[in-house]
Amino acid sequence: MPDIILPGAPAGFAVRLVAHTPNMGRLGLLPHPLKVEAAFPLNDLSGLQFDYSARALGADLLSQPIEVAVEHYDPASEAWIEGPGARFLVLKRRGQQTDQTQTRSYTCPGYGWQMRKVVLYAGGAMTEGKRQFGGVTAGALLRTFINEGKARGAVPGLAASFSTTADSDNRPWAKELTLQIEPGVDLLAMLINLSEQGIVDWCLQGRTLHVYNEGTVLSANKATGDAPVDLRLGRDITEAPDDATLEDLASAILIRGEAGLAVEVTNSSAVTPWGRWESHLSQGGVSDRGTATLLGQTALKRAGQERVQITRGIEPRAARWLPSVHYQPGDHVLAPGENAAMQPLRVRQITLTRDAEGNTSGNLILNDRFLEADIKLARRQAGILAGGVGSGGNGSDPAPEPGSRTPAAPTGLIVEGDAYIDDQGAARGVVTATWLPVTKDVNGVAIDVTSYELFGRENRPGGVWLQLAVVDGSDTTATFSPLRVRIEYAFKVRAVAG
């Protein structure tokens, strides 16, 4: 089998390493790596490890700070392509002085690792040492980090393809956020948090950050249609190990919240080969029985059956469907799940390897329907706990009480709704509302707010406003249940002083 660095086109799918000057152009090939392993996960930093001899052609390029691109060869287009997440920073190396081959091992994070070096500074609206972001899009939040960092001279090579109003596919942002962020939080942590909360999907292409509404561009369904991407055993897939565990099983969970709140939730459909297994979850800030019940049900859905990790080995040279060519992290493909049955699975990570002779192989990490739903449930639970994520709310408040100074209207109201099953088996609604703290009165003079009142009504002509919850002035989150399901509600909040 010819080495991929020889003149002419490779016989099939292949990978190679190309060196680039930091934030600038191409330097040349690294033609003789002894080993290459590159991992491309969804909504996370990619990673590259490779070994290279100091005696090999191209080793001089590694004597300076450089970027390395992993390019793959597409036999159909006869082109070398740098795919998403395939640009890396050469930051760490390790060698052994007694090694006669003078081989060095290089560990390289994705180019987006630099986002760790962009932190949020104090500025704008500050309350109790935190920056206030009220009713903003994910794009506006991330561009604040990027634009302010660039103004200070940070990450000059990083580009962003999204705006404050539209994602990288030019679609309007689907959700707004109300957040209070400590100065010092870095851009990468914020980006990963937004993806874990189910707000965005993201990737880097070269040095450009692309951010999309969650579940859109980076969630292509290639498991259906006239020519689905079907990864078959013996053709596309060489190995199919499954790792399963019963360690996380639970059929009952005790949720403990504020002010002595304790709610037990059980799952009658959970697997219980050794009888009832119990778990415990402490949730600060939860003072509503409905919210606690929902959290318990969400946790028990993840703990009600065996957990399975699906890994599939691939041999790209012999495959019909090629990684990075026909499917990317985030895509849904047909693949053998547990018991080898073909089913739609989401690609969570692609790992590619290359040996010294240029032979390529790799593996995929896939989620079956249960695990993919599990991730969404975890995101939803985290969203309830953190508050601050939703799709509407105007922050208007009811008429103020007469005879005292009037606090300004709370801004950035976000209301997130969900549902749970009560003790009688009936579906009930629960809402979590979040807003920005009020520190001034209507005339702009500093004021101490003693409490906040959350009001709601059915969103129809003649709907009556009712007080749903009252929280302390130091709190900017309120929950309420039960509500009727399949009914549209309107909400508003007001601040009270004295």
Short mmCIF file of C-alpha atoms in Angstrom, two decimals:
data_model
loop_
_atom_site.label_atom_id
_atom_site.label_comp_id
_atom_site.label_asym_id
_atom_site.label_seq_id
_atom_site.Cartn_x
_atom_site.Cartn_y
_atom_site.Cartn_z
CA MET A 1 0.00 0.00 0.00
CA PRO A 2 1.62 3.29 -1.04
CA ASP A 3 2.33 5.95 1.57
CA ILE A 4 -0.03 8.89 1.20
CA ILE A 5 2.81 11.39 0.95
CA LEU A 6 4.17 9.95 -2.33
CA PRO A 7 3.40 11.87 -5.55
CA GLY A 8 -0.01 11.20 -7.03
CA ALA A 9 -3.41 10.62 -5.48
CA PRO A 10 -4.02 8.07 -2.70
CA ALA A 11 -5.88 4.91 -3.56
CA GLY A 12 -8.73 5.79 -1.21
CA PHE A 13 -9.59 7.67 1.95
CA ALA A 14 -6.48 8.94 3.73
CA VAL A 15 -5.34 11.58 6.19
CA ARG A 16 -2.28 13.83 6.27
CA LEU A 17 -0.79 16.60 8.41
CA VAL A 18 -0.15 20.11 7.08
CA ALA A 19 1.78 22.78 9.01
CA HIS A 20 0.62 26.42 9.10
CA THR A 21 2.14 29.59 10.50
CA PRO A 22 0.09 30.78 13.54
CA ASN A 23 -2.89 32.79 12.24
CA MET A 24 -1.32 32.86 8.77
CA GLY A 25 -0.68 30.66 5.76
CA ARG A 26 0.51 27.18 4.89
CA LEU A 27 4.09 26.15 5.66
CA GLY A 28 4.12 22.67 4.15
CA LEU A 29 3.50 18.97 4.76
CA LEU A 30 4.60 16.92 7.73
CA PRO A 31 5.02 13.91 5.47
CA HIS A 32 6.34 11.20 7.79
CA PRO A 33 4.38 10.98 11.06
CA LEU A 34 4.93 7.72 12.88
CA LYS A 35 1.47 7.75 14.44
CA VAL A 36 -1.57 10.03 14.22
CA GLU A 37 -4.75 10.01 16.27
CA ALA A 38 -7.33 12.79 15.89
CA ALA A 39 -10.67 12.98 17.71
CA PHE A 40 -13.56 15.16 16.52
CA PRO A 41 -16.36 15.34 19.13
CA LEU A 42 -19.67 17.17 18.82
CA ASN A 43 -19.85 20.49 20.71
CA ASP A 44 -16.40 20.13 22.24
CA LEU A 45 -12.76 20.73 21.42
CA SER A 46 -11.12 18.34 19.00
CA GLY A 47 -7.78 16.78 19.91
CA LEU A 48 -4.71 15.55 18.03
CA GLN A 49 -1.75 13.41 19.08
CA PHE A 50 1.07 12.46 16.74
CA ASP A 51 4.62 11.13 16.87
CA TYR A 52 7.37 12.51 14.66
CA SER A 53 11.09 11.80 14.42
CA ALA A 54 13.45 14.76 14.58
CA ARG A 55 15.41 13.00 11.81
CA ALA A 56 12.43 12.90 9.40
CA LEU A 57 11.73 15.29 6.52
CA GLY A 58 9.64 18.22 7.74
CA ALA A 59 10.77 17.94 11.38
CA ASP A 60 12.29 21.43 11.14
CA LEU A 61 8.75 22.84 10.94
CA LEU A 62 8.10 21.53 14.45
CA SER A 63 10.93 23.58 15.98
CA GLN A 64 8.67 26.65 16.15
CA PRO A 65 5.11 27.43 17.28
CA ILE A 66 2.84 26.23 14.49
CA GLU A 67 -0.68 25.10 13.72
CA VAL A 68 -1.34 21.68 12.21
CA ALA A 69 -4.29 20.87 9.98
CA VAL A 70 -5.54 17.30 9.60
CA GLU A 71 -6.68 16.96 6.00
CA HIS A 72 -8.62 14.01 4.63
CA TYR A 73 -8.66 12.83 1.02
CA ASP A 74 -12.04 12.51 -0.70
CA PRO A 75 -11.69 9.97 -3.54
CA ALA A 76 -14.86 11.26 -5.26
CA SER A 77 -13.69 14.87 -5.58
CA GLU A 78 -9.99 13.90 -5.67
CA ALA A 79 -9.30 16.71 -3.20
CA TRP A 80 -7.63 17.10 0.17
CA ILE A 81 -10.05 18.76 2.59
CA GLU A 82 -9.66 20.27 6.04
CA GLY A 83 -12.91 19.35 7.79
CA PRO A 84 -14.65 20.91 10.81
CA GLY A 85 -12.53 20.97 13.96
CA ALA A 86 -9.42 19.87 12.05
CA ARG A 87 -7.11 22.80 12.88
CA PHE A 88 -4.86 22.29 15.93
CA LEU A 89 -2.30 24.16 18.04
CA VAL A 90 1.05 22.47 18.67
CA LEU A 91 1.40 23.29 22.36
CA LYS A 92 2.98 20.29 24.10
CA ARG A 93 5.74 17.88 23.16
CA ARG A 94 7.46 15.03 24.95
CA GLY A 95 10.64 13.15 24.09
CA GLN A 96 13.28 10.82 25.51
CA GLN A 97 16.88 11.94 25.10
CA THR A 98 18.13 8.33 25.02
CA ASP A 99 15.84 7.45 22.09
CA GLN A 100 18.09 6.94 19.06
CA THR A 101 15.24 7.76 16.66
CA GLN A 102 14.71 11.11 18.40
CA THR A 103 10.96 10.60 18.26
CA ARG A 104 8.83 13.34 19.80
CA SER A 105 5.19 13.01 20.84
CA TYR A 106 3.01 16.08 20.26
CA THR A 107 -0.28 16.81 21.99
CA CYS A 108 -2.40 19.41 20.22
CA PRO A 109 -5.80 20.82 21.21
CA GLY A 110 -8.16 22.23 18.63
CA TYR A 111 -7.68 25.83 17.50
CA GLY A 112 -10.66 26.83 19.62
CA TRP A 113 -8.61 26.06 22.75
CA GLN A 114 -7.60 29.71 22.58
CA MET A 115 -11.13 30.62 23.64
CA ARG A 116 -9.98 29.67 27.14
CA LYS A 117 -7.72 32.72 26.91
CA VAL A 118 -10.63 35.14 26.43
CA VAL A 119 -12.30 36.04 29.73
CA LEU A 120 -15.17 38.34 30.56
CA TYR A 121 -14.10 41.58 32.23
CA ALA A 122 -16.20 43.78 34.48
CA GLY A 123 -18.21 46.34 32.56
CA GLY A 124 -21.67 47.24 31.36
CA ALA A 125 -24.44 46.73 33.91
CA MET A 126 -22.98 45.30 37.14
CA THR A 127 -24.89 44.05 40.19
CA GLU A 128 -23.14 42.57 43.20
CA GLY A 129 -20.00 42.12 41.14
CA LYS A 130 -21.71 40.29 38.26
CA ARG A 131 -22.35 41.45 34.71
CA GLN A 132 -26.01 41.54 33.76
CA PHE A 133 -27.29 40.14 30.46
CA GLY A 134 -31.04 40.54 30.19
CA GLY A 135 -33.08 39.07 27.35
CA VAL A 136 -30.11 38.61 25.02
CA THR A 137 -29.46 36.02 22.31
CA ALA A 138 -26.67 33.48 22.48
CA GLY A 139 -25.06 35.36 19.60
CA ALA A 140 -25.10 38.66 21.50
CA LEU A 141 -23.59 37.00 24.57
CA LEU A 142 -20.79 35.26 22.66
CA ARG A 143 -20.04 38.30 20.51
CA THR A 144 -19.63 40.32 23.69
CA PHE A 145 -16.85 37.96 24.79
CA ILE A 146 -15.23 37.94 21.35
CA ASN A 147 -15.52 41.64 20.53
CA GLU A 148 -14.27 42.81 23.93
CA GLY A 149 -11.42 40.28 23.84
CA LYS A 150 -10.34 41.39 20.38
CA ALA A 151 -10.44 45.01 21.50
CA ARG A 152 -7.87 44.04 24.14
CA GLY A 153 -5.73 42.26 21.52
CA ALA A 154 -6.80 38.68 22.33
CA VAL A 155 -7.40 35.92 19.75
CA PRO A 156 -6.63 38.07 16.67
CA GLY A 157 -6.93 35.06 14.37
CA LEU A 158 -10.34 33.84 15.58
CA ALA A 159 -13.26 34.75 13.33
CA ALA A 160 -16.99 34.29 14.01
CA SER A 161 -19.63 33.65 11.34
CA PHE A 162 -22.69 34.55 13.46
CA SER A 163 -24.19 37.85 14.57
CA THR A 164 -26.17 39.08 17.54
CA THR A 165 -29.42 38.44 15.64
CA ALA A 166 -28.74 35.36 13.48
CA ASP A 167 -26.76 32.14 13.73
CA SER A 168 -24.11 30.94 11.30
CA ASP A 169 -26.84 29.62 8.99
CA ASN A 170 -28.45 33.08 9.01
CA ARG A 171 -31.42 31.82 11.03
CA PRO A 172 -32.79 34.08 13.79
CA TRP A 173 -31.73 32.94 17.24
CA ALA A 174 -34.48 30.74 18.68
CA LYS A 175 -34.01 31.61 22.35
CA GLU A 176 -33.10 34.47 24.62
CA LEU A 177 -31.19 34.35 27.88
CA THR A 178 -31.10 36.28 31.11
CA LEU A 179 -27.85 35.67 32.95
CA GLN A 180 -25.63 37.13 35.64
CA ILE A 181 -22.02 36.23 34.89
CA GLU A 182 -18.99 36.52 37.13
CA PRO A 183 -16.06 38.38 35.52
CA GLY A 184 -13.33 35.87 34.75
CA VAL A 185 -15.56 33.29 33.02
CA ASP A 186 -13.88 32.31 29.75
CA LEU A 187 -15.40 32.11 26.28
CA LEU A 188 -14.91 28.35 25.86
CA ALA A 189 -16.62 27.57 29.17
CA MET A 190 -19.57 29.76 28.19
CA LEU A 191 -19.82 28.16 24.75
CA ILE A 192 -19.76 24.61 26.12
CA ASN A 193 -22.31 25.56 28.78
CA LEU A 194 -24.67 26.93 26.13
CA SER A 195 -24.40 23.70 24.15
CA GLU A 196 -24.95 21.56 27.27
CA GLN A 197 -28.07 23.60 28.04
CA GLY A 198 -29.44 22.77 24.56
CA ILE A 199 -29.19 26.36 23.28
CA VAL A 200 -26.57 26.01 20.54
CA ASP A 201 -24.48 23.58 18.52
CA TRP A 202 -21.02 24.71 17.42
CA CYS A 203 -17.86 23.81 15.57
CA LEU A 204 -14.76 25.46 14.12
CA GLN A 205 -13.86 25.44 10.44
CA GLY A 206 -10.24 26.41 10.23
CA ARG A 207 -10.01 29.51 12.42
CA THR A 208 -13.70 30.45 12.14
CA LEU A 209 -16.22 29.70 14.90
CA HIS A 210 -19.64 28.61 13.63
CA VAL A 211 -22.53 28.59 16.11
CA TYR A 212 -26.03 27.35 15.22
CA ASN A 213 -29.40 26.99 16.85
CA GLU A 214 -29.35 23.61 18.59
CA GLY A 215 -30.66 20.69 16.55
CA THR A 216 -30.44 22.37 13.13
CA VAL A 217 -27.36 22.38 10.88
CA LEU A 218 -25.28 20.09 13.10
CA SER A 219 -28.10 17.56 13.45
CA ALA A 220 -28.63 16.43 9.85
CA ASN A 221 -30.83 13.36 9.43
CA LYS A 222 -28.94 11.05 7.09
CA ALA A 223 -30.64 7.91 8.37
CA THR A 224 -33.63 8.20 6.03
CA GLY A 225 -34.35 9.00 2.41
CA ASP A 226 -33.51 7.28 -0.86
CA ALA A 227 -29.83 6.81 0.00
CA PRO A 228 -29.42 6.75 3.77
CA VAL A 229 -25.95 6.58 5.27
CA ASP A 230 -26.09 2.98 6.48
CA LEU A 231 -22.97 1.78 8.25
CA ARG A 232 -22.90 -2.00 7.83
CA LEU A 233 -20.99 -4.65 9.76
CA GLY A 234 -18.24 -6.12 7.62
CA ARG A 235 -18.28 -3.24 5.16
CA ASP A 236 -18.12 0.09 7.01
CA ILE A 237 -17.76 -1.27 10.55
CA THR A 238 -15.07 -3.70 11.68
CA GLU A 239 -15.74 -3.83 15.42
CA ALA A 240 -18.86 -3.26 17.50
CA PRO A 241 -18.12 -3.28 21.25
CA ASP A 242 -20.81 -2.27 23.73
CA ASP A 243 -20.05 -1.33 27.33
CA ALA A 244 -23.05 -1.65 29.65
CA THR A 245 -23.55 -1.01 33.37
CA LEU A 246 -26.28 -1.37 35.99
CA GLU A 247 -24.43 0.75 38.55
CA ASP A 248 -26.64 3.81 38.09
CA LEU A 249 -29.99 2.05 38.51
CA ALA A 250 -32.53 3.67 40.86
CA SER A 251 -36.28 3.25 41.26
CA ALA A 252 -36.84 5.97 43.89
CA ILE A 253 -35.26 9.34 44.47
CA LEU A 254 -35.54 11.83 47.34
CA ILE A 255 -35.40 15.48 46.23
CA ARG A 256 -34.46 17.96 48.94
CA GLY A 257 -34.97 21.67 48.31
CA GLU A 258 -35.24 24.91 50.23
CA ALA A 259 -37.06 25.47 53.53
CA GLY A 260 -37.20 21.77 54.39
CA LEU A 261 -38.87 20.74 51.12
CA ALA A 262 -38.56 16.97 50.62
CA VAL A 263 -40.27 15.13 47.77
CA GLU A 264 -40.01 11.43 46.97
CA VAL A 265 -40.46 10.38 43.36
CA THR A 266 -40.66 6.75 42.24
CA ASN A 267 -40.45 4.99 38.89
CA SER A 268 -42.60 1.87 38.73
CA SER A 269 -41.16 0.89 35.34
CA ALA A 270 -37.52 0.95 36.48
CA VAL A 271 -35.50 -2.26 36.32
CA THR A 272 -35.31 -3.66 39.87
CA PRO A 273 -33.64 -7.11 39.87
CA TRP A 274 -32.49 -6.64 43.49
CA GLY A 275 -35.54 -4.75 44.66
CA ARG A 276 -35.93 -1.06 45.33
CA TRP A 277 -32.78 1.05 44.86
CA GLU A 278 -32.84 4.62 46.15
CA SER A 279 -31.04 7.82 45.28
CA HIS A 280 -30.84 11.37 46.61
CA LEU A 281 -30.62 14.79 44.97
CA SER A 282 -30.14 18.14 46.75
CA GLN A 283 -31.26 21.16 44.73
CA GLY A 284 -30.65 24.58 46.22
CA GLY A 285 -33.14 27.19 45.08
CA VAL A 286 -36.01 24.73 44.55
CA SER A 287 -38.91 25.52 46.84
CA ASP A 288 -41.82 24.28 44.72
CA ARG A 289 -43.14 20.72 44.94
CA GLY A 290 -43.95 20.61 41.24
CA THR A 291 -40.43 21.58 40.22
CA ALA A 292 -38.95 19.05 42.63
CA THR A 293 -41.22 16.34 41.20
CA LEU A 294 -40.16 17.20 37.67
CA LEU A 295 -36.49 17.08 38.61
CA GLY A 296 -36.99 13.70 40.25
CA GLN A 297 -38.80 12.28 37.24
CA THR A 298 -36.08 13.55 34.93
CA ALA A 299 -33.35 11.96 37.05
CA LEU A 300 -35.20 8.64 37.31
CA LYS A 301 -35.68 8.42 33.55
CA ARG A 302 -31.89 8.38 33.25
CA ALA A 303 -31.52 5.82 36.04
CA GLY A 304 -34.32 3.41 35.15
CA GLN A 305 -32.45 0.94 32.97
CA GLU A 306 -29.06 -0.35 31.92
CA ARG A 307 -26.62 2.21 30.49
CA VAL A 308 -24.94 1.31 27.19
CA GLN A 309 -21.89 2.93 25.55
CA ILE A 310 -21.90 2.29 21.78
CA THR A 311 -18.53 2.33 19.99
CA ARG A 312 -18.08 1.20 16.39
CA GLY A 313 -14.70 0.56 14.76
CA ILE A 314 -14.37 1.73 11.14
CA GLU A 315 -12.04 0.95 8.23
CA PRO A 316 -12.41 3.96 5.89
CA ARG A 317 -10.41 2.57 2.97
CA ALA A 318 -12.90 -0.27 2.47
CA ALA A 319 -16.06 1.55 3.53
CA ARG A 320 -18.89 2.78 1.34
CA TRP A 321 -19.56 5.74 3.64
CA LEU A 322 -16.55 7.78 4.65
CA PRO A 323 -16.14 9.77 7.88
CA SER A 324 -15.81 13.53 7.39
CA VAL A 325 -16.89 13.02 3.76
CA HIS A 326 -20.37 11.51 4.03
CA TYR A 327 -21.11 12.16 7.71
CA GLN A 328 -19.95 14.54 10.45
CA PRO A 329 -20.31 14.70 14.26
CA GLY A 330 -23.93 15.52 15.02
CA ASP A 331 -25.38 13.71 11.99
CA HIS A 332 -27.92 10.91 12.42
CA VAL A 333 -26.96 7.73 10.54
CA LEU A 334 -28.15 4.13 10.34
CA ALA A 335 -25.83 1.84 12.25
CA PRO A 336 -25.95 -1.42 14.21
CA GLY A 337 -27.00 -0.68 17.77
CA GLU A 338 -27.20 -3.17 20.56
CA ASN A 339 -27.87 -6.72 19.30
CA ALA A 340 -26.62 -5.54 15.86
CA ALA A 341 -30.06 -4.21 14.88
CA MET A 342 -29.87 -1.30 12.42
CA GLN A 343 -31.31 1.88 13.90
CA PRO A 344 -30.91 5.66 13.67
CA LEU A 345 -27.98 6.74 15.84
CA ARG A 346 -26.35 10.11 16.30
CA VAL A 347 -22.63 10.48 15.71
CA ARG A 348 -21.19 11.95 18.90
CA GLN A 349 -17.51 11.65 17.98
CA ILE A 350 -15.30 10.55 15.07
CA THR A 351 -11.76 9.37 15.82
CA LEU A 352 -9.28 8.82 12.97
CA THR A 353 -5.89 7.12 13.22
CA ARG A 354 -2.97 6.74 10.80
CA ASP A 355 0.08 4.54 11.16
CA ALA A 356 3.60 5.08 9.81
CA GLU A 357 2.68 3.43 6.48
CA GLY A 358 -0.29 5.73 5.93
CA ASN A 359 -2.98 3.14 6.78
CA THR A 360 -6.11 4.74 8.23
CA SER A 361 -8.68 3.40 10.68
CA GLY A 362 -10.77 4.79 13.50
CA ASN A 363 -13.94 4.52 15.52
CA LEU A 364 -17.26 6.22 16.15
CA ILE A 365 -19.05 6.95 19.39
CA LEU A 366 -22.80 6.77 18.83
CA ASN A 367 -25.93 7.38 20.88
CA ASP A 368 -28.98 5.23 20.53
CA ARG A 369 -32.42 6.80 20.95
CA PHE A 370 -32.40 6.29 24.71
CA LEU A 371 -29.03 7.95 25.27
CA GLU A 372 -29.79 10.83 22.91
CA ALA A 373 -33.05 11.46 24.80
CA ASP A 374 -31.05 11.18 28.02
CA ILE A 375 -28.80 14.05 26.95
CA LYS A 376 -31.83 16.21 26.18
CA LEU A 377 -33.37 15.38 29.56
CA ALA A 378 -30.15 16.32 31.34
CA ARG A 379 -30.08 19.62 29.44
CA ARG A 380 -33.67 20.33 30.38
CA GLN A 381 -33.00 19.61 34.05
CA ALA A 382 -29.94 21.86 34.04
CA GLY A 383 -32.00 24.58 32.39
CA ILE A 384 -34.60 24.42 35.16
CA LEU A 385 -31.97 24.62 37.87
CA ALA A 386 -30.10 27.50 36.31
CA GLY A 387 -33.15 29.36 35.04
CA GLY A 388 -32.53 32.16 32.64
CA VAL A 389 -33.28 30.40 29.34
CA GLY A 390 -36.48 30.83 27.43
CA SER A 391 -38.17 32.31 24.40
CA GLY A 392 -40.13 35.32 25.56
CA GLY A 393 -41.25 37.73 28.26
CA ASN A 394 -41.28 41.50 28.22
CA GLY A 395 -40.54 42.26 31.87
CA SER A 396 -43.58 44.51 32.38
CA ASP A 397 -44.88 44.77 35.93
CA PRO A 398 -48.30 45.29 37.56
CA ALA A 399 -49.35 48.63 38.97
CA PRO A 400 -47.12 49.61 41.93
CA GLU A 401 -48.31 49.85 45.48
CA PRO A 402 -49.16 53.48 46.42
CA GLY A 403 -47.48 55.43 49.21
CA SER A 404 -43.85 54.33 48.82
CA ARG A 405 -40.91 54.70 46.47
CA THR A 406 -41.48 52.71 43.30
CA PRO A 407 -38.74 50.32 42.18
CA ALA A 408 -37.95 50.27 38.49
CA ALA A 409 -39.54 47.48 36.46
CA PRO A 410 -37.54 44.24 36.38
CA THR A 411 -36.04 43.55 32.98
CA GLY A 412 -34.94 40.41 31.15
CA LEU A 413 -37.89 38.28 32.21
CA ILE A 414 -37.54 34.75 30.85
CA VAL A 415 -40.10 32.04 31.59
CA GLU A 416 -39.32 28.38 30.94
CA GLY A 417 -42.18 25.87 31.07
CA ASP A 418 -42.29 22.11 31.53
CA ALA A 419 -44.66 19.36 32.66
CA TYR A 420 -44.77 16.53 35.19
CA ILE A 421 -47.14 13.81 36.39
CA ASP A 422 -48.63 14.40 39.85
CA ASP A 423 -49.44 11.84 42.54
CA GLN A 424 -52.84 11.18 40.94
CA GLY A 425 -51.36 10.49 37.50
CA ALA A 426 -52.50 13.79 35.98
CA ALA A 427 -50.31 16.01 33.81
CA ARG A 428 -49.46 19.37 35.38
CA GLY A 429 -47.48 22.36 34.22
CA VAL A 430 -44.59 24.05 36.02
CA VAL A 431 -42.80 27.30 35.17
CA THR A 432 -39.47 28.76 36.21
CA ALA A 433 -39.16 32.54 35.78
CA THR A 434 -35.87 34.45 35.89
CA TRP A 435 -35.17 38.18 35.63
CA LEU A 436 -32.43 40.72 36.33
CA PRO A 437 -32.19 42.27 39.81
CA VAL A 438 -33.57 45.77 40.39
CA THR A 439 -31.21 48.17 42.16
CA LYS A 440 -32.81 51.56 41.34
CA ASP A 441 -36.21 53.21 41.59
CA VAL A 442 -38.12 54.69 38.65
CA ASN A 443 -36.11 57.92 39.05
CA GLY A 444 -32.75 56.14 38.89
CA VAL A 445 -32.01 56.43 42.61
CA ALA A 446 -30.53 53.42 44.42
CA ILE A 447 -33.12 51.32 46.23
CA ASP A 448 -33.17 48.08 48.22
CA VAL A 449 -35.76 45.65 46.90
CA THR A 450 -37.34 43.52 49.62
CA SER A 451 -39.23 41.07 47.41
CA TYR A 452 -40.35 40.18 43.91
CA GLU A 453 -43.86 39.09 42.93
CA LEU A 454 -44.57 36.83 39.98
CA PHE A 455 -48.00 37.18 38.33
CA GLY A 456 -49.64 35.06 35.65
CA ARG A 457 -52.88 34.67 33.72
CA GLU A 458 -54.28 32.66 30.87
CA ASN A 459 -53.29 34.46 27.70
CA ARG A 460 -56.81 35.25 26.43
CA PRO A 461 -59.14 38.25 26.45
CA GLY A 462 -60.46 38.81 29.96
CA GLY A 463 -57.79 36.67 31.61
CA VAL A 464 -57.33 37.69 35.26
CA TRP A 465 -53.85 38.36 36.65
CA LEU A 466 -53.12 36.24 39.73
CA GLN A 467 -50.15 36.36 42.07
CA LEU A 468 -48.29 33.07 41.67
CA ALA A 469 -45.19 33.46 43.81
CA VAL A 470 -43.30 35.85 46.08
CA VAL A 471 -39.54 35.55 46.55
CA ASP A 472 -37.01 37.41 48.65
CA GLY A 473 -35.38 40.52 47.22
CA SER A 474 -32.05 38.72 46.99
CA ASP A 475 -33.55 36.10 44.65
CA THR A 476 -34.30 36.56 40.95
CA THR A 477 -35.84 33.17 40.22
CA ALA A 478 -39.34 31.92 41.02
CA THR A 479 -41.09 28.66 40.29
CA PHE A 480 -44.78 27.83 40.33
CA SER A 481 -47.03 24.82 39.84
CA PRO A 482 -49.47 23.37 39.18
CA LEU A 483 -50.70 24.95 35.94
CA ARG A 484 -53.06 23.53 33.36
CA VAL A 485 -51.28 21.88 30.45
CA ARG A 486 -51.92 22.83 26.82
CA ILE A 487 -52.92 26.34 27.93
CA GLU A 488 -50.98 29.46 26.90
CA TYR A 489 -50.11 31.73 29.82
CA ALA A 490 -48.73 35.27 30.14
CA PHE A 491 -46.43 36.28 33.00
CA LYS A 492 -45.02 39.45 34.54
CA VAL A 493 -42.98 40.34 37.60
CA ARG A 494 -42.68 43.38 39.81
CA ALA A 495 -40.24 44.53 42.45
CA VAL A 496 -41.40 45.63 45.90
CA ALA A 497 -39.50 47.91 48.31
CA GLY A 498 -40.40 48.49 51.96
#
